[in-house]
PDB file of C-alpha atoms and ligand atoms in Angstrom:
ATOM      1  CA  MET U  20      26.509   1.857  15.475  1.00 85.00           C
ATOM      2  CA  ILE U  21      24.004  -0.451  13.737  1.00 84.00           C
ATOM      3  CA  PHE U  22      24.043   0.035   9.940  1.00 86.00           C
ATOM      4  CA  PHE U  23      21.007  -0.811   7.067  1.00 86.00           C
ATOM      5  CA  ASP U  24      23.253  -3.756   5.864  1.00 88.00           C
ATOM      6  CA  ASP U  25      23.539  -5.158   9.459  1.00 86.00           C
ATOM      7  CA  ILE U  26      20.232  -5.994   9.570  1.00 88.00           C
ATOM      8  CA  GLN U  27      18.965  -9.591   8.283  1.00 92.00           C
ATOM      9  CA  GLN U  28      16.343  -8.702   5.394  1.00 91.00           C
ATOM     10  CA  LYS U  29      14.678 -12.522   5.872  1.00 89.00           C
ATOM     11  CA  THR U  30      14.041 -11.516   9.340  1.00 95.00           C
ATOM     12  CA  ILE U  31      12.888  -8.103   9.645  1.00 97.00           C
ATOM     13  CA  PRO U  32       9.867  -7.757  12.059  1.00 98.00           C
ATOM     14  CA  ALA U  33       6.942  -7.505   9.983  1.00 98.00           C
ATOM     15  CA  HIS U  34       5.000  -5.704  12.790  1.00 98.00           C
ATOM     16  CA  ILE U  35       6.576  -3.477  15.323  1.00 99.00           C
ATOM     17  CA  ALA U  36       4.845  -1.680  18.136  1.00 99.00           C
ATOM     18  CA  ILE U  37       5.851   1.619  20.060  1.00 99.00           C
ATOM     19  CA  ILE U  38       5.162   3.196  22.889  1.00 99.00           C
ATOM     20  CA  MET U  39       6.137   6.903  22.499  1.00 98.00           C
ATOM     21  CA  ASP U  40       7.002   7.696  25.660  1.00 98.00           C
ATOM     22  CA  GLY U  41       9.380  10.716  26.730  1.00 98.00           C
ATOM     23  CA  ASN U  42       8.583  14.007  25.127  1.00 98.00           C
ATOM     24  CA  GLY U  43       7.162  15.815  28.542  1.00 98.00           C
ATOM     25  CA  ARG U  44      10.976  15.427  29.947  1.00 98.00           C
ATOM     26  CA  TRP U  45      12.506  15.870  26.976  1.00 98.00           C
ATOM     27  CA  ALA U  46      10.899  19.083  26.790  1.00 98.00           C
ATOM     28  CA  GLN U  47      11.530  20.175  30.613  1.00 98.00           C
ATOM     29  CA  ARG U  48      15.223  19.014  29.885  1.00 97.00           C
ATOM     30  CA  GLN U  49      15.290  22.201  27.973  1.00 96.00           C
ATOM     31  CA  GLY U  50      13.341  24.691  29.886  1.00 98.00           C
ATOM     32  CA  LYS U  51      10.873  24.439  27.351  1.00 98.00           C
ATOM     33  CA  ASP U  52       6.534  23.035  28.403  1.00 97.00           C
ATOM     34  CA  ARG U  53       5.530  19.745  27.699  1.00 98.00           C
ATOM     35  CA  ILE U  54       3.867  20.767  24.679  1.00 98.00           C
ATOM     36  CA  TYR U  55       6.700  21.645  22.891  1.00 98.00           C
ATOM     37  CA  GLY U  56       7.929  17.853  23.616  1.00 98.00           C
ATOM     38  CA  HIS U  57       5.090  16.668  21.841  1.00 98.00           C
ATOM     39  CA  GLN U  58       5.602  19.043  18.718  1.00 98.00           C
ATOM     40  CA  GLN U  59       8.819  17.349  18.421  1.00 98.00           C
ATOM     41  CA  GLY U  60       7.603  14.073  19.068  1.00 98.00           C
ATOM     42  CA  VAL U  61       5.126  14.542  15.888  1.00 98.00           C
ATOM     43  CA  GLU U  62       8.164  14.846  13.532  1.00 98.00           C
ATOM     44  CA  THR U  63       9.943  11.700  15.113  1.00 98.00           C
ATOM     45  CA  VAL U  64       6.541  10.069  13.922  1.00 98.00           C
ATOM     46  CA  ARG U  65       7.236  11.456  10.480  1.00 97.00           C
ATOM     47  CA  LYS U  66      10.850  10.227  10.394  1.00 98.00           C
ATOM     48  CA  THR U  67       9.697   6.740  11.646  1.00 98.00           C
ATOM     49  CA  ILE U  68       7.169   5.912   9.413  1.00 98.00           C
ATOM     50  CA  GLU U  69       9.688   7.066   6.381  1.00 98.00           C
ATOM     51  CA  ALA U  70      12.456   4.852   8.028  1.00 98.00           C
ATOM     52  CA  CYS U  71      10.171   1.633   8.617  1.00 98.00           C
ATOM     53  CA  VAL U  72       9.161   2.013   4.573  1.00 98.00           C
ATOM     54  CA  ASP U  73      12.948   2.229   3.922  1.00 97.00           C
ATOM     55  CA  ILE U  74      13.842  -1.158   6.199  1.00 97.00           C
ATOM     56  CA  GLY U  75      11.006  -3.288   5.017  1.00 97.00           C
ATOM     57  CA  VAL U  76       8.575  -2.991   7.987  1.00 98.00           C
ATOM     58  CA  LYS U  77       4.913  -3.992   7.014  1.00 98.00           C
ATOM     59  CA  TYR U  78       3.015  -2.424  10.066  1.00 99.00           C
ATOM     60  CA  LEU U  79       4.069  -0.320  12.819  1.00 99.00           C
ATOM     61  CA  SER U  80       1.599   0.877  15.714  1.00 99.00           C
ATOM     62  CA  LEU U  81       2.019   4.021  17.270  1.00 99.00           C
ATOM     63  CA  TYR U  82       0.582   4.403  20.887  1.00 99.00           C
ATOM     64  CA  ALA U  83      -0.348   8.412  20.730  1.00 98.00           C
ATOM     65  CA  PHE U  84      -2.762   8.257  23.438  1.00 98.00           C
ATOM     66  CA  SER U  85      -3.927   6.236  26.094  1.00 98.00           C
ATOM     67  CA  THR U  86      -7.337   5.890  27.475  1.00 98.00           C
ATOM     68  CA  GLU U  87      -5.490   6.991  31.113  1.00 98.00           C
ATOM     69  CA  ASN U  88      -4.118  10.057  29.400  1.00 98.00           C
ATOM     70  CA  TRP U  89      -7.385  11.320  29.155  1.00 98.00           C
ATOM     71  CA  ASN U  90      -7.057  11.998  33.204  1.00 98.00           C
ATOM     72  CA  ARG U  91      -3.931  14.624  32.357  1.00 98.00           C
ATOM     73  CA  ASP U  92      -4.375  18.432  32.619  1.00 98.00           C
ATOM     74  CA  PRO U  93      -7.475  19.550  30.139  1.00 98.00           C
ATOM     75  CA  ASP U  94      -4.711  22.051  28.608  1.00 98.00           C
ATOM     76  CA  GLU U  95      -2.287  18.933  27.402  1.00 98.00           C
ATOM     77  CA  VAL U  96      -4.972  17.071  26.446  1.00 98.00           C
ATOM     78  CA  SER U  97      -6.508  19.757  24.467  1.00 97.00           C
ATOM     79  CA  ALA U  98      -2.783  20.433  22.742  1.00 98.00           C
ATOM     80  CA  LEU U  99      -2.204  16.916  21.512  1.00 98.00           C
ATOM     81  CA  MET U 100      -5.757  16.846  20.378  1.00 98.00           C
ATOM     82  CA  GLU U 101      -4.882  19.613  17.739  1.00 97.00           C
ATOM     83  CA  LEU U 102      -1.390  18.020  17.138  1.00 98.00           C
ATOM     84  CA  PHE U 103      -3.430  15.095  16.082  1.00 97.00           C
ATOM     85  CA  MET U 104      -5.749  17.189  13.757  1.00 97.00           C
ATOM     86  CA  TYR U 105      -2.659  18.908  12.542  1.00 96.00           C
ATOM     87  CA  PHE U 106      -1.205  15.675  11.666  1.00 96.00           C
ATOM     88  CA  TYR U 107      -4.029  14.383   9.549  1.00 95.00           C
ATOM     89  CA  TYR U 108      -4.650  17.621   7.641  1.00 93.00           C
ATOM     90  CA  THR U 109      -0.685  18.278   7.197  1.00 95.00           C
ATOM     91  CA  GLU U 110       0.246  14.568   6.073  1.00 96.00           C
ATOM     92  CA  THR U 111      -2.844  13.089   4.388  1.00 96.00           C
ATOM     93  CA  ASP U 112      -1.383  13.669   0.985  1.00 96.00           C
ATOM     94  CA  ASN U 113       2.061  12.832   1.804  1.00 97.00           C
ATOM     95  CA  LEU U 114       1.187   9.293   3.246  1.00 98.00           C
ATOM     96  CA  HIS U 115      -1.106   9.050   0.599  1.00 98.00           C
ATOM     97  CA  LYS U 116       1.573  10.034  -1.926  1.00 98.00           C
ATOM     98  CA  ASN U 117       3.983   7.134   0.102  1.00 98.00           C
ATOM     99  CA  ASN U 118       1.677   4.615  -0.474  1.00 98.00           C
ATOM    100  CA  ILE U 119       0.948   4.255   3.610  1.00 98.00           C
ATOM    101  CA  CYS U 120      -2.334   3.039   4.373  1.00 98.00           C
ATOM    102  CA  VAL U 121      -3.322   4.685   7.727  1.00 98.00           C
ATOM    103  CA  LYS U 122      -5.752   2.533  10.768  1.00 98.00           C
ATOM    104  CA  ALA U 123      -6.690   3.813  13.973  1.00 98.00           C
ATOM    105  CA  ILE U 124      -7.596   1.580  17.290  1.00 98.00           C
ATOM    106  CA  GLY U 125      -9.239   3.086  20.206  1.00 98.00           C
ATOM    107  CA  ASN U 126     -11.994   4.311  21.795  1.00 98.00           C
ATOM    108  CA  LEU U 127     -12.504   6.685  19.187  1.00 97.00           C
ATOM    109  CA  ASP U 128     -16.325   7.713  20.095  1.00 97.00           C
ATOM    110  CA  MET U 129     -14.536  10.062  23.096  1.00 97.00           C
ATOM    111  CA  LEU U 130     -12.657  12.230  20.031  1.00 97.00           C
ATOM    112  CA  SER U 131     -14.347  15.346  19.134  1.00 97.00           C
ATOM    113  CA  ASP U 132     -16.226  15.186  15.989  1.00 97.00           C
ATOM    114  CA  ASP U 133     -13.208  17.324  13.786  1.00 95.00           C
ATOM    115  CA  CYS U 134     -10.788  14.765  15.267  1.00 96.00           C
ATOM    116  CA  ARG U 135     -12.420  11.997  14.393  1.00 97.00           C
ATOM    117  CA  ASN U 136     -13.641  13.195  11.056  1.00 96.00           C
ATOM    118  CA  GLY U 137     -10.203  14.374  10.268  1.00 96.00           C
ATOM    119  CA  MET U 138      -8.521  10.663  11.564  1.00 96.00           C
ATOM    120  CA  GLN U 139     -11.434   8.961   8.955  1.00 97.00           C
ATOM    121  CA  ASN U 140     -10.882  11.222   6.351  1.00 97.00           C
ATOM    122  CA  LEU U 141      -6.896   9.695   5.938  1.00 97.00           C
ATOM    123  CA  ILE U 142      -8.080   6.441   6.689  1.00 98.00           C
ATOM    124  CA  ASP U 143     -10.301   6.091   3.864  1.00 98.00           C
ATOM    125  CA  LYS U 144      -8.251   8.078   1.496  1.00 98.00           C
ATOM    126  CA  THR U 145      -5.007   6.036   2.303  1.00 98.00           C
ATOM    127  CA  LYS U 146      -7.084   2.445   2.967  1.00 98.00           C
ATOM    128  CA  ASN U 147      -5.984   0.671  -0.565  1.00 98.00           C
ATOM    129  CA  ASN U 148      -2.810   1.572   0.180  1.00 98.00           C
ATOM    130  CA  THR U 149       0.382  -1.362   0.490  1.00 98.00           C
ATOM    131  CA  ALA U 150       3.775  -0.225   1.340  1.00 98.00           C
ATOM    132  CA  LEU U 151       3.420  -0.069   5.075  1.00 98.00           C
ATOM    133  CA  THR U 152       0.328  -0.069   7.470  1.00 98.00           C
ATOM    134  CA  VAL U 153       0.503   2.441  10.244  1.00 98.00           C
ATOM    135  CA  VAL U 154      -1.398   2.095  13.123  1.00 98.00           C
ATOM    136  CA  ILE U 155      -2.512   4.524  15.181  1.00 98.00           C
ATOM    137  CA  ALA U 156      -3.498   3.953  19.061  1.00 98.00           C
ATOM    138  CA  LEU U 157      -5.491   7.235  19.862  1.00 98.00           C
ATOM    139  CA  SER U 158      -7.526   7.178  23.078  1.00 98.00           C
ATOM    140  CA  TYR U 159      -6.523   3.415  23.149  1.00 98.00           C
ATOM    141  CA  GLY U 160      -6.801   1.280  26.140  1.00 98.00           C
ATOM    142  CA  SER U 161      -6.150  -2.772  26.352  1.00 98.00           C
ATOM    143  CA  ARG U 162      -8.419  -3.446  28.859  1.00 98.00           C
ATOM    144  CA  TRP U 163     -11.119  -1.530  27.264  1.00 98.00           C
ATOM    145  CA  GLU U 164     -10.468  -3.292  23.761  1.00 98.00           C
ATOM    146  CA  ILE U 165     -11.262  -6.531  25.601  1.00 98.00           C
ATOM    147  CA  THR U 166     -14.023  -5.268  27.800  1.00 98.00           C
ATOM    148  CA  HIS U 167     -15.637  -3.566  24.597  1.00 98.00           C
ATOM    149  CA  ALA U 168     -14.437  -7.377  22.538  1.00 98.00           C
ATOM    150  CA  ALA U 169     -16.116  -9.118  25.492  1.00 97.00           C
ATOM    151  CA  LYS U 170     -19.483  -7.539  25.131  1.00 97.00           C
ATOM    152  CA  GLN U 171     -20.025  -7.966  21.946  1.00 96.00           C
ATOM    153  CA  PHE U 172     -19.203 -11.589  22.192  1.00 96.00           C
ATOM    154  CA  ALA U 173     -21.772 -11.707  25.010  1.00 95.00           C
ATOM    155  CA  SER U 174     -24.151 -10.184  22.717  1.00 97.00           C
ATOM    156  CA  ASP U 175     -22.929 -12.730  20.052  1.00 97.00           C
ATOM    157  CA  ILE U 176     -23.399 -15.770  22.178  1.00 95.00           C
ATOM    158  CA  ASN U 177     -27.081 -14.265  23.869  1.00 96.00           C
ATOM    159  CA  ASN U 178     -28.222 -13.657  20.084  1.00 96.00           C
ATOM    160  CA  LYS U 179     -26.825 -17.422  19.488  1.00 94.00           C
ATOM    161  CA  VAL U 180     -24.963 -16.068  16.654  1.00 95.00           C
ATOM    162  CA  ILE U 181     -22.136 -18.409  18.112  1.00 94.00           C
ATOM    163  CA  ASP U 182     -22.423 -21.633  20.057  1.00 94.00           C
ATOM    164  CA  ILE U 183     -20.020 -21.391  23.546  1.00 93.00           C
ATOM    165  CA  ASN U 184     -19.280 -24.823  23.168  1.00 93.00           C
ATOM    166  CA  THR U 185     -16.933 -23.501  19.843  1.00 91.00           C
ATOM    167  CA  ILE U 186     -15.278 -20.469  21.525  1.00 92.00           C
ATOM    168  CA  ASP U 187     -11.271 -20.542  21.606  1.00 96.00           C
ATOM    169  CA  GLU U 188      -9.004 -17.970  21.503  1.00 96.00           C
ATOM    170  CA  THR U 189      -9.117 -17.499  17.397  1.00 96.00           C
ATOM    171  CA  ILE U 190     -12.724 -16.864  17.909  1.00 96.00           C
ATOM    172  CA  PHE U 191     -12.666 -14.776  21.036  1.00 96.00           C
ATOM    173  CA  ALA U 192      -9.235 -12.368  19.217  1.00 98.00           C
ATOM    174  CA  SER U 193     -11.853 -11.944  16.254  1.00 97.00           C
ATOM    175  CA  TYR U 194     -13.757  -9.557  18.291  1.00 98.00           C
ATOM    176  CA  LEU U 195     -10.532  -7.429  19.189  1.00 98.00           C
ATOM    177  CA  GLN U 196     -10.122  -4.273  16.951  1.00 98.00           C
ATOM    178  CA  THR U 197      -6.744  -5.181  15.721  1.00 98.00           C
ATOM    179  CA  ASN U 198      -8.303  -8.589  14.464  1.00 98.00           C
ATOM    180  CA  GLN U 199     -11.080  -7.005  12.947  1.00 98.00           C
ATOM    181  CA  LEU U 200      -8.497  -4.568  10.737  1.00 98.00           C
ATOM    182  CA  ASN U 201      -6.738  -7.687   9.919  1.00 98.00           C
ATOM    183  CA  ILE U 202      -3.769  -6.564  12.289  1.00 98.00           C
ATOM    184  CA  PRO U 203      -1.224  -8.948  13.088  1.00 98.00           C
ATOM    185  CA  ASP U 204      -0.075  -9.327  16.511  1.00 98.00           C
ATOM    186  CA  PRO U 205       3.557  -7.303  16.818  1.00 98.00           C
ATOM    187  CA  ASP U 206       6.549  -9.429  16.881  1.00 98.00           C
ATOM    188  CA  LEU U 207       8.175  -6.589  18.197  1.00 98.00           C
ATOM    189  CA  LEU U 208       7.478  -4.057  21.072  1.00 99.00           C
ATOM    190  CA  ILE U 209       9.967  -0.925  21.667  1.00 99.00           C
ATOM    191  CA  ARG U 210       9.197   1.341  24.809  1.00 99.00           C
ATOM    192  CA  THR U 211      11.200   4.857  24.576  1.00 99.00           C
ATOM    193  CA  SER U 212      12.128   6.928  27.884  1.00 98.00           C
ATOM    194  CA  ASN U 213      13.734   4.292  30.130  1.00 98.00           C
ATOM    195  CA  GLU U 214      10.240   3.112  31.465  1.00 98.00           C
ATOM    196  CA  TYR U 215      10.071  -0.714  32.126  1.00 98.00           C
ATOM    197  CA  ARG U 216       6.164  -1.349  31.428  1.00 98.00           C
ATOM    198  CA  ILE U 217       3.196  -1.818  29.113  1.00 98.00           C
ATOM    199  CA  SER U 218       0.866   0.935  30.098  1.00 98.00           C
ATOM    200  CA  ASN U 219      -2.222  -1.081  28.967  1.00 98.00           C
ATOM    201  CA  PHE U 220      -1.117  -1.343  25.066  1.00 99.00           C
ATOM    202  CA  LEU U 221      -1.931  -4.492  22.720  1.00 98.00           C
ATOM    203  CA  LEU U 222      -1.881  -6.894  26.441  1.00 98.00           C
ATOM    204  CA  TRP U 223      -3.677  -9.714  24.142  1.00 98.00           C
ATOM    205  CA  GLN U 224      -1.762  -8.837  21.157  1.00 98.00           C
ATOM    206  CA  ILE U 225       2.050  -8.832  22.662  1.00 98.00           C
ATOM    207  CA  ALA U 226       1.595 -12.249  24.111  1.00 98.00           C
ATOM    208  CA  TYR U 227       4.881 -13.216  22.530  1.00 98.00           C
ATOM    209  CA  ALA U 228       6.182 -10.431  20.959  1.00 98.00           C
ATOM    210  CA  GLU U 229       9.984  -9.446  21.577  1.00 98.00           C
ATOM    211  CA  LEU U 230      10.339  -6.359  24.121  1.00 98.00           C
ATOM    212  CA  TYR U 231      12.818  -3.646  23.692  1.00 98.00           C
ATOM    213  CA  PHE U 232      13.581  -0.699  26.169  1.00 98.00           C
ATOM    214  CA  THR U 233      15.354   2.154  25.225  1.00 98.00           C
ATOM    215  CA  ASP U 234      16.532   5.247  27.530  1.00 98.00           C
ATOM    216  CA  VAL U 235      16.023   7.428  24.503  1.00 98.00           C
ATOM    217  CA  LEU U 236      13.332   9.610  24.822  1.00 98.00           C
ATOM    218  CA  TRP U 237      10.735   9.648  21.929  1.00 99.00           C
ATOM    219  CA  PRO U 238      11.720  13.301  20.310  1.00 98.00           C
ATOM    220  CA  ASP U 239      15.543  11.878  20.087  1.00 98.00           C
ATOM    221  CA  PHE U 240      14.743   8.302  18.513  1.00 98.00           C
ATOM    222  CA  ASN U 241      15.417   8.191  14.868  1.00 98.00           C
ATOM    223  CA  LYS U 242      16.253   5.450  12.294  1.00 97.00           C
ATOM    224  CA  ASP U 243      19.584   4.588  13.827  1.00 97.00           C
ATOM    225  CA  GLU U 244      17.876   3.871  17.080  1.00 98.00           C
ATOM    226  CA  LEU U 245      15.209   1.419  15.196  1.00 98.00           C
ATOM    227  CA  LEU U 246      17.893  -0.138  13.796  1.00 97.00           C
ATOM    228  CA  LYS U 247      19.624  -0.892  16.764  1.00 97.00           C
ATOM    229  CA  ALA U 248      16.142  -2.312  18.159  1.00 98.00           C
ATOM    230  CA  ILE U 249      15.792  -4.692  15.083  1.00 98.00           C
ATOM    231  CA  HIS U 250      19.255  -5.808  15.165  1.00 97.00           C
ATOM    232  CA  ASP U 251      18.446  -6.470  19.337  1.00 97.00           C
ATOM    233  CA  TYR U 252      15.692  -8.140  18.146  1.00 98.00           C
ATOM    234  CA  GLN U 253      17.325 -10.391  15.326  1.00 97.00           C
ATOM    235  CA  GLY U 254      19.260 -11.678  17.976  1.00 96.00           C
ATOM    236  CA  ARG U 255      16.436 -13.352  19.951  1.00 96.00           C
ATOM    237  CA  THR U 256      15.285 -16.801  19.811  1.00 93.00           C
ATOM    238  CA  ARG U 257      11.316 -16.881  19.386  1.00 93.00           C
ATOM    239  CA  ARG U 258      10.393 -20.542  20.795  1.00 94.00           C
ATOM    240  CA  PHE U 259       6.700 -20.161  21.478  1.00 94.00           C
ATOM    241  CA  GLY U 260       7.113 -22.231  24.406  1.00 94.00           C
ATOM    242  CA  LYS U 261       9.265 -24.879  22.231  1.00 93.00           C
ATOM    243  CA  THR U 262      12.883 -26.154  22.975  1.00 96.00           C
ATOM    244  CA  ASN U 263      15.836 -25.142  21.043  1.00 94.00           C
ATOM    245  CA  GLU U 264      16.217 -28.445  20.216  1.00 94.00           C
ATOM    246  CA  GLN U 265      12.782 -28.568  18.626  1.00 94.00           C
ATOM    247  CA  LEU U 266      13.527 -25.450  16.481  1.00 93.00           C
ATOM    248  CA  ILE U 267      16.343 -27.156  15.130  1.00 89.00           C
ATOM    249  CA  LYS U 268      14.672 -30.420  13.749  1.00 80.00           C
TER     250      LYS U 268
HETATM  251  C1  LIG M 320       4.339  10.873  25.631  1.00 72.32           C
HETATM  252  O1  LIG M 320       4.958  11.301  26.380  1.00 72.32           O
HETATM  253  C2  LIG M 320       3.327  11.371  24.736  1.00 72.32           C
HETATM  254  C3  LIG M 320       2.317  10.651  25.055  1.00 72.32           C
HETATM  255  C4  LIG M 320       1.940  10.006  26.536  1.00 72.32           C
HETATM  256  C5  LIG M 320       0.595  11.471  24.968  1.00 72.32           C
HETATM  257  P1  LIG M 320       5.082  11.889  27.965  1.00 72.32           P
HETATM  258  O2  LIG M 320       4.077  13.540  27.826  1.00 72.32           O
HETATM  259  O3  LIG M 320       4.064  10.929  28.574  1.00 72.32           O
HETATM  260  O4  LIG M 320       6.346  12.191  28.417  1.00 72.32           O
HETATM  261  P2  LIG M 320       7.003  11.734  29.870  1.00 72.32           P
HETATM  262  O5  LIG M 320       6.680  10.381  30.195  1.00 72.32           O
HETATM  263  O6  LIG M 320       5.973  12.901  30.344  1.00 72.32           O
HETATM  264  O7  LIG M 320       8.263  12.490  29.612  1.00 72.32           O
HETATM  265  C1  LIG M 321       2.054   5.340  27.769  1.00 72.32           C
HETATM  266  O1  LIG M 321       2.779   6.777  28.037  1.00 72.32           O
HETATM  267  C2  LIG M 321       1.258   6.430  26.584  1.00 72.32           C
HETATM  268  C3  LIG M 321       1.260   6.755  25.732  1.00 72.32           C
HETATM  269  C4  LIG M 321       2.973   6.545  25.323  1.00 72.32           C
HETATM  270  C5  LIG M 321       0.407   7.072  24.454  1.00 72.32           C
HETATM  271  P1  LIG M 321       2.450   7.613  29.286  1.00 72.32           P
HETATM  272  O2  LIG M 321       3.223   8.021  29.832  1.00 72.32           O
HETATM  273  O3  LIG M 321       0.981   7.642  29.564  1.00 72.32           O
HETATM  274  O4  LIG M 321       2.567   5.958  30.500  1.00 72.32           O
HETATM  275  P2  LIG M 321       2.527   6.010  32.226  1.00 72.32           P
HETATM  276  O5  LIG M 321       1.532   6.840  32.755  1.00 72.32           O
HETATM  277  O6  LIG M 321       4.175   6.290  32.556  1.00 72.32           O
HETATM  278  O7  LIG M 321       2.951   4.582  32.538  1.00 72.32           O
HETATM  279 MG1  LIG M 322       4.938   9.486  29.822  1.00 72.32          MG
END
């Protein structure tokens, strides 16, 4: 077991992104329906936010619903949407009281008015908070985000807002939702439930994130598991293309 004291304060990842997977399997293992797993998943979200504040993480991005998840059974999709709304209505005051700022990325036009308004209220209310920024990825797909950015980018070139000869990575990245919301790239990406893929999450932004996979299903994830992931991250060497010798200099 990893304890808080085993974590080096100086190298706590500033931004942790999580692919919260395994709710359905968790429920099925106990003979319950998938929705029950999602409800427990919301409890894990609450606890994970608290843990990040305690540990001193500054950004936590949570993959809550992907563009591909719209293809699930309509009953599951509407139950998930209800759960998101329940989360906004029950958690807004609590998150605000705890000085937590909430932001959202994704194709929010796809959400119902109620769902979007609940989220907007939470975002507006918490916008000046500073303890932790929670980024909720809802109706999010990285390919959608990049395509959307490319469209705006092309339009700005057409309208001569930017000159094609000055384009570089930084200018293109400035069109991504994350950059527009001043969210730095993740340092650590965690995926639960023993799946070893990215499923269209933050493809551009994780270019140099450290990846951590665990077989724990999302409803069973907790502060100990988070500390384990951070401890593992702290044992890595982030070279960003350089050699170890260069890093020592
Ligand atoms: C993750 O759990 C939550 C969402 C994708 C909304 P799943 O619902 O994917 O659970 P599994 O992968 O089927 O166990
Ligand atoms: C990824 O989980 C999306 C979220 C956690 C919101 P999925 O369960 O949808 O991913 P795949 O389909 O197994 O790749
Ligand atoms: Mg899944």
